[in-house]
mmCIF file of C-alpha atoms in Angstrom:
data_model
loop_
_atom_site.group_PDB
_atom_site.id
_atom_site.type_symbol
_atom_site.label_atom_id
_atom_site.label_comp_id
_atom_site.label_asym_id
_atom_site.label_seq_id
_atom_site.Cartn_x
_atom_site.Cartn_y
_atom_site.Cartn_z
ATOM 1 C CA UNK A 30 55.614 100.285 117.285
ATOM 2 C CA UNK A 31 54.955 103.925 116.366
ATOM 3 C CA UNK A 32 51.377 104.822 117.183
ATOM 4 C CA UNK A 33 49.181 107.876 117.486
ATOM 5 C CA UNK A 34 47.379 109.234 120.483
ATOM 6 C CA UNK A 35 45.067 112.126 121.155
ATOM 7 C CA UNK A 36 45.994 114.974 123.489
ATOM 8 C CA UNK A 37 43.960 117.901 124.708
ATOM 9 C CA UNK A 38 45.246 120.945 126.553
ATOM 10 C CA UNK A 39 42.325 121.906 128.765
ATOM 11 C CA UNK A 40 40.787 125.333 129.534
ATOM 12 C CA UNK A 41 42.680 125.796 132.809
ATOM 13 C CA UNK A 42 45.965 125.566 130.908
ATOM 14 C CA UNK A 43 44.940 127.637 127.870
ATOM 15 C CA UNK A 44 43.615 130.354 130.200
ATOM 16 C CA UNK A 45 47.082 130.552 131.771
ATOM 17 C CA UNK A 46 48.919 130.554 128.394
ATOM 18 C CA UNK A 47 50.634 127.223 129.074
ATOM 19 C CA UNK A 48 50.269 125.700 125.598
ATOM 20 C CA UNK A 49 53.879 126.426 124.627
ATOM 21 C CA UNK A 50 55.285 125.047 127.879
ATOM 22 C CA UNK A 51 53.176 121.891 127.605
ATOM 23 C CA UNK A 52 54.135 121.459 123.942
ATOM 24 C CA UNK A 53 57.780 121.806 124.944
ATOM 25 C CA UNK A 54 57.400 118.997 127.489
ATOM 26 C CA UNK A 55 55.636 116.840 124.873
ATOM 27 C CA UNK A 56 58.337 117.389 122.269
ATOM 28 C CA UNK A 57 61.169 116.993 124.793
ATOM 29 C CA UNK A 58 59.711 113.574 125.629
ATOM 30 C CA UNK A 59 60.171 112.528 121.997
ATOM 31 C CA UNK A 60 56.625 112.981 120.684
ATOM 32 C CA UNK A 61 55.908 114.486 117.291
ATOM 33 C CA UNK A 62 52.894 116.809 117.198
ATOM 34 C CA UNK A 63 51.443 115.858 113.821
ATOM 35 C CA UNK A 64 48.187 117.830 114.139
ATOM 36 C CA UNK A 65 47.185 120.682 116.414
ATOM 37 C CA UNK A 66 44.489 123.312 116.602
ATOM 38 C CA UNK A 67 42.904 125.645 119.090
ATOM 39 C CA UNK A 68 39.141 125.401 119.324
ATOM 40 C CA UNK A 69 36.291 125.752 121.755
ATOM 41 C CA UNK A 70 33.762 123.018 122.453
ATOM 42 C CA UNK A 71 30.121 123.854 122.875
ATOM 43 C CA UNK A 72 28.382 122.313 125.869
ATOM 44 C CA UNK A 73 26.719 119.828 123.502
ATOM 45 C CA UNK A 74 30.083 118.820 122.005
ATOM 46 C CA UNK A 75 31.585 118.376 125.468
ATOM 47 C CA UNK A 76 28.655 116.160 126.465
ATOM 48 C CA UNK A 77 29.207 114.036 123.362
ATOM 49 C CA UNK A 78 32.983 113.848 123.856
ATOM 50 C CA UNK A 79 32.669 112.821 127.523
ATOM 51 C CA UNK A 80 29.588 110.628 126.991
ATOM 52 C CA UNK A 81 31.425 107.658 128.503
ATOM 53 C CA UNK A 82 31.174 109.479 131.866
ATOM 54 C CA UNK A 83 27.499 110.478 131.587
ATOM 55 C CA UNK A 84 26.412 108.384 134.588
ATOM 56 C CA UNK A 85 29.147 109.701 136.869
ATOM 57 C CA UNK A 86 28.473 112.503 139.375
ATOM 58 C CA UNK A 87 31.148 114.799 137.904
ATOM 59 C CA UNK A 88 29.840 114.613 134.301
ATOM 60 C CA UNK A 89 27.858 117.885 134.182
ATOM 61 C CA UNK A 90 30.561 119.914 135.919
ATOM 62 C CA UNK A 91 33.206 118.409 133.631
ATOM 63 C CA UNK A 92 31.219 119.313 130.517
ATOM 64 C CA UNK A 93 30.633 122.875 131.754
ATOM 65 C CA UNK A 94 34.329 123.276 132.521
ATOM 66 C CA UNK A 95 35.470 121.833 129.192
ATOM 67 C CA UNK A 96 33.199 124.210 127.272
ATOM 68 C CA UNK A 97 34.134 127.248 129.377
ATOM 69 C CA UNK A 98 37.192 128.379 127.384
ATOM 70 C CA UNK A 99 39.367 127.377 124.421
ATOM 71 C CA UNK A 100 41.191 124.054 124.276
ATOM 72 C CA UNK A 101 44.100 122.867 122.141
ATOM 73 C CA UNK A 102 43.616 119.460 120.537
ATOM 74 C CA UNK A 103 46.513 117.448 119.160
ATOM 75 C CA UNK A 104 47.537 114.216 117.524
ATOM 76 C CA UNK A 105 50.813 112.915 118.905
ATOM 77 C CA UNK A 106 53.034 110.248 117.417
ATOM 78 C CA UNK A 107 55.725 108.138 119.066
ATOM 79 C CA UNK A 108 56.517 104.520 119.881
ATOM 80 C CA UNK A 109 53.891 103.314 122.343
ATOM 81 C CA UNK A 110 52.424 106.819 122.262
ATOM 82 C CA UNK A 111 49.351 106.034 124.341
ATOM 83 C CA UNK A 112 51.131 104.612 127.369
ATOM 84 C CA UNK A 113 54.059 107.009 127.059
ATOM 85 C CA UNK A 114 51.776 110.043 126.961
ATOM 86 C CA UNK A 115 49.762 108.830 129.933
ATOM 87 C CA UNK A 116 53.036 108.561 131.856
ATOM 88 C CA UNK A 117 54.054 112.072 130.775
ATOM 89 C CA UNK A 118 50.651 113.476 131.815
ATOM 90 C CA UNK A 119 50.908 112.058 135.335
ATOM 91 C CA UNK A 120 48.161 111.047 137.760
ATOM 92 C CA UNK A 121 44.719 112.634 137.388
ATOM 93 C CA UNK A 122 45.100 114.149 140.843
ATOM 94 C CA UNK A 123 48.112 116.467 140.550
ATOM 95 C CA UNK A 124 49.003 115.887 144.210
ATOM 96 C CA UNK A 125 49.617 112.225 143.342
ATOM 97 C CA UNK A 126 51.463 112.965 140.085
ATOM 98 C CA UNK A 127 55.173 112.235 139.762
ATOM 99 C CA UNK A 128 57.656 115.085 139.531
ATOM 100 C CA UNK A 129 58.372 116.097 135.957
ATOM 101 C CA UNK A 130 54.890 115.257 134.670
ATOM 102 C CA UNK A 131 52.594 117.792 133.023
ATOM 103 C CA UNK A 132 49.994 117.570 135.758
ATOM 104 C CA UNK A 133 52.530 117.920 138.574
ATOM 105 C CA UNK A 134 53.914 121.027 136.881
ATOM 106 C CA UNK A 135 50.695 122.735 135.788
ATOM 107 C CA UNK A 136 47.454 121.202 137.120
ATOM 108 C CA UNK A 137 45.340 123.086 139.629
ATOM 109 C CA UNK A 138 43.052 120.249 140.762
ATOM 110 C CA UNK A 139 41.686 116.854 139.746
ATOM 111 C CA UNK A 140 39.239 118.563 137.361
ATOM 112 C CA UNK A 141 41.512 121.400 136.254
ATOM 113 C CA UNK A 142 44.378 119.044 135.493
ATOM 114 C CA UNK A 143 45.626 120.787 132.335
ATOM 115 C CA UNK A 144 45.631 117.848 129.880
ATOM 116 C CA UNK A 145 43.672 114.873 128.630
ATOM 117 C CA UNK A 146 45.071 111.861 126.795
ATOM 118 C CA UNK A 147 43.571 108.742 125.288
ATOM 119 C CA UNK A 148 43.590 105.573 127.378
ATOM 120 C CA UNK A 149 43.509 102.951 124.578
ATOM 121 C CA UNK A 150 44.004 102.651 120.820
ATOM 122 C CA UNK A 151 40.247 102.519 120.144
ATOM 123 C CA UNK A 152 39.700 105.615 122.268
ATOM 124 C CA UNK A 153 42.565 107.425 120.542
ATOM 125 C CA UNK A 154 41.102 106.697 117.106
ATOM 126 C CA UNK A 155 37.644 107.923 118.138
ATOM 127 C CA UNK A 156 38.956 111.046 119.880
ATOM 128 C CA UNK A 157 41.195 111.953 116.942
ATOM 129 C CA UNK A 158 38.265 111.505 114.546
ATOM 130 C CA UNK A 159 36.068 113.694 116.799
ATOM 131 C CA UNK A 160 38.321 116.714 116.194
ATOM 132 C CA UNK A 161 40.364 116.069 113.037
ATOM 133 C CA UNK A 162 39.835 115.078 109.428
ATOM 134 C CA UNK A 163 42.536 112.964 107.778
ATOM 135 C CA UNK A 164 43.747 115.939 105.730
ATOM 136 C CA UNK A 165 44.612 117.817 108.949
ATOM 137 C CA UNK A 166 46.964 115.092 110.196
ATOM 138 C CA UNK A 167 50.314 115.700 108.557
ATOM 139 C CA UNK A 168 52.578 113.090 110.165
#
């Protein structure tokens, strides 16, 4: 089943001009990038986006980091896109990530791990809606 997922290239990766290399890995893995834009979240937007983590000790640092520099947000399409993209991203901790994954290749740390991807269809729909209107998705 072809589905959509949300992807975000985080500030650590945009600061190092890795968007093209990450997009190449995404497309080489068979995903279609059907929406993409570069933006910058305010601290308030980051807090709203990561609200699910608000009770966790890393929440404030995560929100500060995510609003510290531009990000690239995307809608990806492929069969089983959510699980396939999570596999392509690799483990949250880059030291535990498999070879050939985005995080193994580019992440600096568990926080500065270069990419974010949705973990479920409901999450993907909400995250896509957070950043994109229907007219911006051209798949």
